[in-house]
C-alpha positions as a LaTeX table, in Angstrom:
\begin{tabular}{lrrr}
\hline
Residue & $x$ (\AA) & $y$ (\AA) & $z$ (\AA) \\
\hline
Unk1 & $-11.78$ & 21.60 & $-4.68$ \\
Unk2 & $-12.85$ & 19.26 & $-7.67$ \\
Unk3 & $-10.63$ & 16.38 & $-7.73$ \\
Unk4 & $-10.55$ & 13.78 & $-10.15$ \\
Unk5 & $-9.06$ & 10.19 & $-8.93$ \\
Unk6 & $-8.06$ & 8.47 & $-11.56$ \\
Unk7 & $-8.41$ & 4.65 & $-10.75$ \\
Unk8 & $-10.18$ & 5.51 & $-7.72$ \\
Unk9 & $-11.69$ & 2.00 & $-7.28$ \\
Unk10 & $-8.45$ & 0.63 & $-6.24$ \\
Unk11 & $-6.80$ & 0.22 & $-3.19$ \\
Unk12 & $-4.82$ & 3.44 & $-3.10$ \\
Unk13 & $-7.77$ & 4.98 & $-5.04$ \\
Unk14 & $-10.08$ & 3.97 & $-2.75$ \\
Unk15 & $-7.90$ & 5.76 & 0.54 \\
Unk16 & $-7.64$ & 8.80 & $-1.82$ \\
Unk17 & $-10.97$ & 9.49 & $-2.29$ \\
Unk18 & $-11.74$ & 8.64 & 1.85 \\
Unk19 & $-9.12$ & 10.89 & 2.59 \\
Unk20 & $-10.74$ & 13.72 & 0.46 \\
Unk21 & $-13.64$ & 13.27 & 1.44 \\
Unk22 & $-12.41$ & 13.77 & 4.70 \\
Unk23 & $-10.74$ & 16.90 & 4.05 \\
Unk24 & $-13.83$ & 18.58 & 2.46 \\
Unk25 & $-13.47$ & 18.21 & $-1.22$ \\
Unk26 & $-15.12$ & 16.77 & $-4.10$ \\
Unk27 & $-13.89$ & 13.90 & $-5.67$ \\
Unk28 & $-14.57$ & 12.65 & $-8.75$ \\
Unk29 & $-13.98$ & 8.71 & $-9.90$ \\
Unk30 & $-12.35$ & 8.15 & $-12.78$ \\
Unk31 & $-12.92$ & 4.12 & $-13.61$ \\
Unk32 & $-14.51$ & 2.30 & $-15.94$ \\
Unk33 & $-17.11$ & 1.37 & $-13.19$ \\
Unk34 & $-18.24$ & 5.49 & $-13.57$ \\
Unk35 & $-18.40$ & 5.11 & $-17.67$ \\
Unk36 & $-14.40$ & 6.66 & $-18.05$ \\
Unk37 & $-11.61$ & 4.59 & $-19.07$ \\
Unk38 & $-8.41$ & 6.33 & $-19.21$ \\
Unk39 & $-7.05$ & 3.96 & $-22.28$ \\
Unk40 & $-9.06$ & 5.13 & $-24.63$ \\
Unk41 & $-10.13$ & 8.66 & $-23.18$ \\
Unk42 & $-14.02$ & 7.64 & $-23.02$ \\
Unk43 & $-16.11$ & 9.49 & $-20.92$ \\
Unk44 & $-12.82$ & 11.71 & $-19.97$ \\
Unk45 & $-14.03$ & 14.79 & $-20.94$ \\
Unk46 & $-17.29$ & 14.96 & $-19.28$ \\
Unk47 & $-15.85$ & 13.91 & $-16.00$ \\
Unk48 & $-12.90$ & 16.21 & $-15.79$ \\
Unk49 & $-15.52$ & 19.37 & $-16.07$ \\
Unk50 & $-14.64$ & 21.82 & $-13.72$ \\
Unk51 & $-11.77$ & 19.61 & $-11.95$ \\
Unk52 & $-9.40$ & 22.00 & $-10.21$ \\
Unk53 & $-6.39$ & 18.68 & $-9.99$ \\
Unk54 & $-6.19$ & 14.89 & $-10.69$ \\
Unk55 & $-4.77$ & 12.50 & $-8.73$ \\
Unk56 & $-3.75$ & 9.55 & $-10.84$ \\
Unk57 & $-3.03$ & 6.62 & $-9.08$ \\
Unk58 & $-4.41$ & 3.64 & $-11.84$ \\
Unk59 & $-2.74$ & 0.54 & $-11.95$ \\
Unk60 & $-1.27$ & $-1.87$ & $-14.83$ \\
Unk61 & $-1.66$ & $-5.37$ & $-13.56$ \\
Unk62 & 0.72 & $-6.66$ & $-15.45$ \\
Unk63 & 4.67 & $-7.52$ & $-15.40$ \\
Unk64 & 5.10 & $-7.08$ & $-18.39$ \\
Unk65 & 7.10 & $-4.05$ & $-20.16$ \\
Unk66 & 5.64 & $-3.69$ & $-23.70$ \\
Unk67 & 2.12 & $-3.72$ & $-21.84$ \\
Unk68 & 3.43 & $-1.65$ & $-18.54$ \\
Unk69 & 4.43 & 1.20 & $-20.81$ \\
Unk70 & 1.92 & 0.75 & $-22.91$ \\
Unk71 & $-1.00$ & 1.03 & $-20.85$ \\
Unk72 & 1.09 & 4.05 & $-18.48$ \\
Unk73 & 1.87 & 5.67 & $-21.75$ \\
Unk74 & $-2.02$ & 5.55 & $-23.19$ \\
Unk75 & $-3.33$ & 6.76 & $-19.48$ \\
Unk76 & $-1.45$ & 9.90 & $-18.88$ \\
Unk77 & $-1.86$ & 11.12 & $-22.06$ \\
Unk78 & $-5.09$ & 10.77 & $-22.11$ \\
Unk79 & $-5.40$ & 12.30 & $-18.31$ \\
Unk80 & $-3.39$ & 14.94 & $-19.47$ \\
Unk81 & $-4.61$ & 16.39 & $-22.76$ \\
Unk82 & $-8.17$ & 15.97 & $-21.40$ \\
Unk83 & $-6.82$ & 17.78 & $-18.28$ \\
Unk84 & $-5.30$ & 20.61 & $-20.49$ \\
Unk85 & $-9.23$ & 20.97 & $-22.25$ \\
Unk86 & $-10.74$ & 21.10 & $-18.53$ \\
Unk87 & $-8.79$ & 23.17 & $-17.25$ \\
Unk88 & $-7.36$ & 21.31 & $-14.67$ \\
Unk89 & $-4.81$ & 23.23 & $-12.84$ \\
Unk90 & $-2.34$ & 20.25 & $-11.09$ \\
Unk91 & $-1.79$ & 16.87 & $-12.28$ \\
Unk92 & $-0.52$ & 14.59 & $-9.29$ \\
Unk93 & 0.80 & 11.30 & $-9.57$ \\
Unk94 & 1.28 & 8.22 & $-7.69$ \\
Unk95 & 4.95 & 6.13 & $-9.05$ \\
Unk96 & 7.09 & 3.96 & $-7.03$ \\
Unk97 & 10.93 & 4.57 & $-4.96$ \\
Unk98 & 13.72 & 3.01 & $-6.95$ \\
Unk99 & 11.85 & 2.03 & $-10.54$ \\
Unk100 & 15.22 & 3.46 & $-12.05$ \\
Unk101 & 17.36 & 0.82 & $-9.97$ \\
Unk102 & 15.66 & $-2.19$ & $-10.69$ \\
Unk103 & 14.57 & $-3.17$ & $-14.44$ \\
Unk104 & 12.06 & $-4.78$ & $-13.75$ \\
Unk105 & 9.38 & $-4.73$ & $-16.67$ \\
Unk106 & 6.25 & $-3.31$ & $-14.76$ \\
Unk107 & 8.79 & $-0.14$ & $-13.64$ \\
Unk108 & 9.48 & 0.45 & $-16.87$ \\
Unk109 & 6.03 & 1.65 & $-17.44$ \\
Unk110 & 6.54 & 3.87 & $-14.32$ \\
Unk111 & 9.26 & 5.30 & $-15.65$ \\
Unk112 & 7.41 & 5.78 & $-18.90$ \\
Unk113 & 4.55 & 7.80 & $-16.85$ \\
Unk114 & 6.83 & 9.59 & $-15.23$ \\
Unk115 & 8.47 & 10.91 & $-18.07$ \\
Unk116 & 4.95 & 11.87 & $-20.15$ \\
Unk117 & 3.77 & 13.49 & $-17.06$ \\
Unk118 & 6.92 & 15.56 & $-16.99$ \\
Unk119 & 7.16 & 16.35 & $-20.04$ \\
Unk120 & 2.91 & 17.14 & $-20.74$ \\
Unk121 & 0.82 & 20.19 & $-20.79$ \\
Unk122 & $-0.52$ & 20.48 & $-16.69$ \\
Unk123 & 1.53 & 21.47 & $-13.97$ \\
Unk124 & 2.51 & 18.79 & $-12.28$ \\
Unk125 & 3.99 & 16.59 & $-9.29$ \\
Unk126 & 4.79 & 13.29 & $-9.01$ \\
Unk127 & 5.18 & 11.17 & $-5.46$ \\
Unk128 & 7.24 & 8.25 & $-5.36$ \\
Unk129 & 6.33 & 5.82 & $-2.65$ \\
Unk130 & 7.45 & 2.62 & $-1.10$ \\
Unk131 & 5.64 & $-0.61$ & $-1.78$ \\
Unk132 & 2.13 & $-0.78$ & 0.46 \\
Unk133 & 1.62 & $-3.03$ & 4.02 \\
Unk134 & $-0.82$ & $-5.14$ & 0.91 \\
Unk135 & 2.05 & $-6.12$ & $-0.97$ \\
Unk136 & 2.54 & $-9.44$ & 0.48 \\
Unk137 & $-0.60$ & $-10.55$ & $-0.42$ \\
Unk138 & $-0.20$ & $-9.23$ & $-3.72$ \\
Unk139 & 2.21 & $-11.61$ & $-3.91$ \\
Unk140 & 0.15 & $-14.74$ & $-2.46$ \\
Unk141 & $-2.40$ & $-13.74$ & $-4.80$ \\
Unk142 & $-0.37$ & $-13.92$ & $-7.86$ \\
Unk143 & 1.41 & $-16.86$ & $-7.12$ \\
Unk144 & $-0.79$ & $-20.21$ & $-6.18$ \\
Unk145 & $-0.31$ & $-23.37$ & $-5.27$ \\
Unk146 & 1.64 & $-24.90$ & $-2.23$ \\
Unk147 & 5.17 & $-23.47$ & $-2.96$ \\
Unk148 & 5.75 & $-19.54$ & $-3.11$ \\
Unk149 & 8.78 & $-18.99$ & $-4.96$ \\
Unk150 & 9.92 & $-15.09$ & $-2.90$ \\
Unk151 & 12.55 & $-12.87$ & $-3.88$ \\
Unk152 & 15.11 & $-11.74$ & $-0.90$ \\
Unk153 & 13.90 & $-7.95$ & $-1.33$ \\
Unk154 & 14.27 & $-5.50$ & 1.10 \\
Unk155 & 11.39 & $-3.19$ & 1.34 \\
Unk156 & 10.69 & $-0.33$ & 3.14 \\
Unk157 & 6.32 & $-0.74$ & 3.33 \\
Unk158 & 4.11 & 1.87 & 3.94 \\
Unk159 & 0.65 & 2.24 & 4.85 \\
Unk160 & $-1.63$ & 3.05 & 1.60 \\
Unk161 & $-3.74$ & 5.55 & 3.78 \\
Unk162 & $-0.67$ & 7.42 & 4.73 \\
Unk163 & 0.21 & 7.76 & 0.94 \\
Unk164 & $-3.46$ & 8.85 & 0.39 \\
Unk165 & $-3.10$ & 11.40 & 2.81 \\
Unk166 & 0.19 & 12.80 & 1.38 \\
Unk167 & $-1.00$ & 12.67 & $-2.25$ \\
Unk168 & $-4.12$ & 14.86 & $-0.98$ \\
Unk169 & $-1.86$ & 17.58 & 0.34 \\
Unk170 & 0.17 & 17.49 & $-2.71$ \\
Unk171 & $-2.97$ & 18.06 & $-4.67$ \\
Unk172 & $-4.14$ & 20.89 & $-2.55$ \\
Unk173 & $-0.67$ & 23.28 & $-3.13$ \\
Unk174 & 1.27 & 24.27 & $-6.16$ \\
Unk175 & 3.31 & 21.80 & $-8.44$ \\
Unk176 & 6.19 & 20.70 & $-6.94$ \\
Unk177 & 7.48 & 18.12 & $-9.84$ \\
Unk178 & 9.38 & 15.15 & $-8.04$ \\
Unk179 & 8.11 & 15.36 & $-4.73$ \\
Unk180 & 10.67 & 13.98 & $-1.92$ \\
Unk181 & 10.14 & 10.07 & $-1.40$ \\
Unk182 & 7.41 & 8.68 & 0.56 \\
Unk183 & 8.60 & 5.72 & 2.76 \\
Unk184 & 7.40 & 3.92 & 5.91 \\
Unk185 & 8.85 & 3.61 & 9.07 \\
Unk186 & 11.07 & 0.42 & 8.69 \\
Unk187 & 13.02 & $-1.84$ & 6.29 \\
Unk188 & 11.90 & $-5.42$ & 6.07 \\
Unk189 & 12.41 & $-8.53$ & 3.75 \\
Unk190 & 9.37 & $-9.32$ & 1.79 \\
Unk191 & 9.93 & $-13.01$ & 2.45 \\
Unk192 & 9.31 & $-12.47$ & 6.23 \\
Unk193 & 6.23 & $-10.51$ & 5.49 \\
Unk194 & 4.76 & $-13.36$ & 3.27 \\
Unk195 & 5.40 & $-16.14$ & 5.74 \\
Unk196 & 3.53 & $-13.39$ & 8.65 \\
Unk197 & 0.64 & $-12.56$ & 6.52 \\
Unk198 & $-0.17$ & $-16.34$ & 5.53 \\
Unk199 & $-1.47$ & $-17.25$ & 8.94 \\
Unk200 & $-4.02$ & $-14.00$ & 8.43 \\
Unk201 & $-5.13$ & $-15.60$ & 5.20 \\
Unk202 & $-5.51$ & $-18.84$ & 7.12 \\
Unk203 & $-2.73$ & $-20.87$ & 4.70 \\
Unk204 & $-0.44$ & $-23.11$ & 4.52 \\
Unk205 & 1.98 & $-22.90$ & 1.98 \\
Unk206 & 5.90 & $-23.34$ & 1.89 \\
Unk207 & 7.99 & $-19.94$ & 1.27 \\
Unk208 & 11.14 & $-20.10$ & $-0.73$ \\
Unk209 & 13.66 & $-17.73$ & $-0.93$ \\
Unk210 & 14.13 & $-17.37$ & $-4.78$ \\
Unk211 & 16.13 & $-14.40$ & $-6.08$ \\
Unk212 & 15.45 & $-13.09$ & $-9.42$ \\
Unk213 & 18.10 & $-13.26$ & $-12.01$ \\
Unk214 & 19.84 & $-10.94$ & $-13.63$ \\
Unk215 & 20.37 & $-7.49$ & $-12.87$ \\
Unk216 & 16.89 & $-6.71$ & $-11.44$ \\
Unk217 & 17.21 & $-9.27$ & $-8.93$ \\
Unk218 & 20.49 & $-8.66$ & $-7.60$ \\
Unk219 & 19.11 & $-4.99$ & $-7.27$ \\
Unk220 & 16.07 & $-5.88$ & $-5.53$ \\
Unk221 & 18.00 & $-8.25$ & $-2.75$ \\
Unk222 & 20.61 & $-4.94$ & $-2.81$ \\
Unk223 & 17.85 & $-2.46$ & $-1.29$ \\
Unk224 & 17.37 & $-1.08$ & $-4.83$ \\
Unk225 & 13.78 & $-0.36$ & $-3.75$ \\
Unk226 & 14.62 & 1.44 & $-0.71$ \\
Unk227 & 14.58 & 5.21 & $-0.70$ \\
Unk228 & 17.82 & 6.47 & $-1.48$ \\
Unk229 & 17.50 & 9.78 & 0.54 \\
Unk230 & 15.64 & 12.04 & 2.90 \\
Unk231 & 12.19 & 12.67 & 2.75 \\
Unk232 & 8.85 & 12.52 & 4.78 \\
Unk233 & 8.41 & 8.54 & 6.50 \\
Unk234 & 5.44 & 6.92 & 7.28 \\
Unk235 & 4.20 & 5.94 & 10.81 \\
Unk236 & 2.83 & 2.58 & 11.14 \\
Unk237 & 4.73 & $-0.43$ & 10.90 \\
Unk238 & 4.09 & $-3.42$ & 8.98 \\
Unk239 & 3.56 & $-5.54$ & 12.87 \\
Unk240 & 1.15 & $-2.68$ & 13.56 \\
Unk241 & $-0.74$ & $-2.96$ & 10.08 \\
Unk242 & $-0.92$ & $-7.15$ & 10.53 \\
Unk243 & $-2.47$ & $-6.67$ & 14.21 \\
Unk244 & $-4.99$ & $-4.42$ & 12.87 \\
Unk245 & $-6.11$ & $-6.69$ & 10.18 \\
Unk246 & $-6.60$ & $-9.09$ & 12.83 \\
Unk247 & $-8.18$ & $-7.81$ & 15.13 \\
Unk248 & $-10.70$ & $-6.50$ & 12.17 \\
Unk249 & $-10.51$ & $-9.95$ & 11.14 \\
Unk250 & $-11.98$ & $-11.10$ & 14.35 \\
Unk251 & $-14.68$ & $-8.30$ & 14.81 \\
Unk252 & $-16.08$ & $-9.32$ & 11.81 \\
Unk253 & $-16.92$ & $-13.03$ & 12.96 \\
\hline
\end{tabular}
């Protein structure tokens, strides 16, 4: 098969393309990097030639809503009706467990790609997933200086190859449309995985439990990110991911 990864220089994208790679197909980058930007449609058509599926897993980094949904909205249609001229037979993408529950302004542009995808011209299927082992330093990298201001969430993290893996063998079958949830293995507060991944990063900085107001936070410190019901879970814990990325850490000097 001729995949197309859409945002395939990213994290997730980059475990995507490994992990097809891996199971003897083609994949095709869709990034700006490779002359394609999924915004605007450039270079969209030319790439998606002969695609048999694309996996879309690009990210808005952003928390805003007008430009979550905006830039969500501009992507899939663009994947889509370009997808529609190609050809393409499956249109897979990558969304997140709970974006309904919490209103938080960055799931509102999920929600918005969920709902184009749904309602476009490909067959299609889209996997929710829990929040990625990475996510605490997405946080430290957002947020600097010497006090980190954390919500009380409860998340449920999962490794990104793991989703990789599972958004390959959606690719590979039919359409399924909402796919069942993609978790990992075990709940934990975000707060404790900040204050565990800081001595990895070799910091010092003071963590603060700081919940959100309103509505969104309340849900997030609720489990409002946490999968609401059965479905396939990931295998390694967040522990397991953190004493990986050490010892890779220390094989490298």
């Amino acid at each position: 098969m001729r995949v197309a990864v859409a945002g395939g220089t990213g994290l997730a994208g980059r475990h995507v393309v490994e992990e097809l790679r891996a199971a003897g197909h083609e994949p095709v980058v869709l990034a700006r990097s490779t002359g394609v930007d999924v915004t605007t449609g450039r270079g969209l058509d030319g790439a998606l030639a002969g695609a048999d599926a694309v996996i879309d897993v690009t990210n808005a980094p952003t928390i805003s809503r007008r430009k979550a949904v905006a830039f969500f909205e501009s992507a899939s249609r663009h994947l889509l009706t370009a997808g529609e001229r190609a050809g393409v037979r499956h249109h897979v993408a990558l969304s997140i467990v709970g974006i309904e529950r919490v209103g938080h302004g960055y799931y509102q542009g999920k929600i918005r790609q969920e709902q184009v995808v749904a309602a476009g011209p490909v067959p299609w299927t889209v996997l929710r997933a829990t929040q990625f082992h990475e996510f605490a330093d997405d946080i430290l990298d957002r947020l600097r200086g010497p006090l980190m201001p954390v919500p009380p969430m409860r998340v449920q993290p999962v490794a990104v190859r793991e989703v990789a893996r599972a958004l390959v063998e959606l690719a590979q079958g039919p359409a399924r449309g909402m796919a069942p949830e993609l978790a990992g293995p075990r709940e934990e507060l975000l707060i404790d995985m900040v204050r565990r991944v800081l001595p990895a990063r070799h910091e010092r900085r003071l963590v603060l439990s700081v919940r959100f107001p309103g509505a969104a936070g309340r849900a997030m410190a609720d489990g409002g990110l946490l999968p609401a019901g059965p479905g396939p879970r990931g295998t390694q814990t967040f522990d397991e991911w953190l004493t990986q990325r050490r010892t890779a850490a220390a094989g490298r000097g």
